Coordinates of C-alpha atoms in Angstrom, one line a residue:
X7 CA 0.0 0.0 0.0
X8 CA 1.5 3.3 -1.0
X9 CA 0.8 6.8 0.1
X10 CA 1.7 9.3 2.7
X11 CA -0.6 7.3 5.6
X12 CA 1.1 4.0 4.7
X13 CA 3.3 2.8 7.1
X14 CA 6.3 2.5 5.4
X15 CA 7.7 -1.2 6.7
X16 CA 11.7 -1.3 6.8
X17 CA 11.4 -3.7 3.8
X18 CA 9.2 -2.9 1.6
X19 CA 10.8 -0.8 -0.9
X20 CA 7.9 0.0 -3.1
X21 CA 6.6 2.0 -0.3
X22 CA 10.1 3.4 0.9
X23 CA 10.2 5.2 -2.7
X24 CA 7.4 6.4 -2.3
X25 CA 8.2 8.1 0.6
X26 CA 11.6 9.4 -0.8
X27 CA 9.5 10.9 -4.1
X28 CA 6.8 12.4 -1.8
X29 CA 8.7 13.7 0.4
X30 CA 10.3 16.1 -2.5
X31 CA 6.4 17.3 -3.0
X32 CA 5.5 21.2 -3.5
X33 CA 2.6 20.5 -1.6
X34 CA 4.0 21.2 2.5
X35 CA 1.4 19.1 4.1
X36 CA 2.1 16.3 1.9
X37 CA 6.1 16.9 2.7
X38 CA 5.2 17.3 6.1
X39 CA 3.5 14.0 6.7
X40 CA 6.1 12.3 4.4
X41 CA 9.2 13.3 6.9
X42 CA 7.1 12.7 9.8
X43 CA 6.7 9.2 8.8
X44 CA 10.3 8.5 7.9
X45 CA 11.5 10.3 11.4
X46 CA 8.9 7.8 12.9
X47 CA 10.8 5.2 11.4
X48 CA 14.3 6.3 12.6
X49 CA 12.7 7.0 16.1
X50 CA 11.9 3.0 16.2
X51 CA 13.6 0.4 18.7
X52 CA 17.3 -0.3 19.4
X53 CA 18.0 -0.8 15.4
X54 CA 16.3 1.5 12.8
X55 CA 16.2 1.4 9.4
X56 CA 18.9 4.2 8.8
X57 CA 20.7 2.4 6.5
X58 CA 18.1 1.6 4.3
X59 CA 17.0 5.3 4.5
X60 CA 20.1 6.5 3.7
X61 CA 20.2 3.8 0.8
X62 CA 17.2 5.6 -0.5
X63 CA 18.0 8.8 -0.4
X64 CA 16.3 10.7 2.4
X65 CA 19.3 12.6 4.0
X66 CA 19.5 15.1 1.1
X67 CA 15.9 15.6 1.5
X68 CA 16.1 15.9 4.7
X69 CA 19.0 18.9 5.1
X70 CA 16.7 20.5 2.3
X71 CA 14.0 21.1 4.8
X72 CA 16.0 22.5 7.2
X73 CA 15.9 25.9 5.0
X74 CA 12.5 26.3 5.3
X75 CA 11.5 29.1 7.7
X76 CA 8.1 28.9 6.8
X77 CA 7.2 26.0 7.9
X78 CA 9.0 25.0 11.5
X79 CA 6.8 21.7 12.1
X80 CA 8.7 20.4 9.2
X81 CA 12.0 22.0 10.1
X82 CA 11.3 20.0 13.8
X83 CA 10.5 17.0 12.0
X84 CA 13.3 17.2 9.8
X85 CA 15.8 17.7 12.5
X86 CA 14.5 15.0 14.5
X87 CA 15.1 12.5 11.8
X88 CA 18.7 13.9 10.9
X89 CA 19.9 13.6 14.4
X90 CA 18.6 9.9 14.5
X91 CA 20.6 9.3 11.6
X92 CA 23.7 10.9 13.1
X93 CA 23.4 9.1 16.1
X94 CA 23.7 6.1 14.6
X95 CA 27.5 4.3 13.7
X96 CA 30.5 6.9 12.5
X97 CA 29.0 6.2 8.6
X98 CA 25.7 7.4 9.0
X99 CA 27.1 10.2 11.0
X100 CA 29.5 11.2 8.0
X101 CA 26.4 10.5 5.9
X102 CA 24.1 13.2 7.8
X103 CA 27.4 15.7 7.9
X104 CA 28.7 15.4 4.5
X105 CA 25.1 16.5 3.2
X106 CA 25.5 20.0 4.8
X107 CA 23.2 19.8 7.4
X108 CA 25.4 20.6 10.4
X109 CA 26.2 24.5 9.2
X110 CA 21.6 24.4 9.0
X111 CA 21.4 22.9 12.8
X112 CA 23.7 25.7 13.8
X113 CA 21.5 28.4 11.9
X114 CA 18.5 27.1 13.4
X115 CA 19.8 27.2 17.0
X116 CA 20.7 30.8 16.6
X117 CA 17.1 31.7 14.8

């Protein structure tokens, strides 16, 4: 089942693109919902899917939303799933700083 109210399971990669291609959507309450489900998933248990998230390309997406001011839910969300990701081994850290989010956390700290 596919769609922003799916649950996205940790292998079912039809629905994981899904959530990597509506998560880039113009529309901010679809993008909203989109990185609230993926930070849902990186909030579960002692071993989230963070590799396979990486894998499909959600950190990019992620550090995207960090820049926009005009919606701070999704910047909370967004920052929430990041820092799951980096709090995982010293690769998924690398993965979460190499995409440029670290210079965004500090901007939002000071906003």
């Amino acid at each position: 089942s596919s769609g922003i109210n799916a649950e996205y399971g940790q292998n079912d990669n039809k629905d994981l693109q899904s959530l990597v291609l509506e998560a880039q959507s113009s529309d901010p309450n679809v993008k909203l919902s989109c990185v609230q489900q993926a930070r849902k998933e990186l909030s579960k248990g002692n071993n989230p899917p963070i590799d396979e998230r990486i894998r499909a390309g959600i950190v990019p997406i992620l550090v995207e939303c960090l820049d926009d001011d005009q919606n701070a839910a999704l910047q909370f969300e967004a920052t929430w799933a990041l820092t799951n990701i980096a709090s995982g081994n010293s690769d998924q850290t690398k993965e979460v700083v190499t995409k440029g989010a670290v210079p965004k956390f500090v901007r939002l700290l000071a906003s």
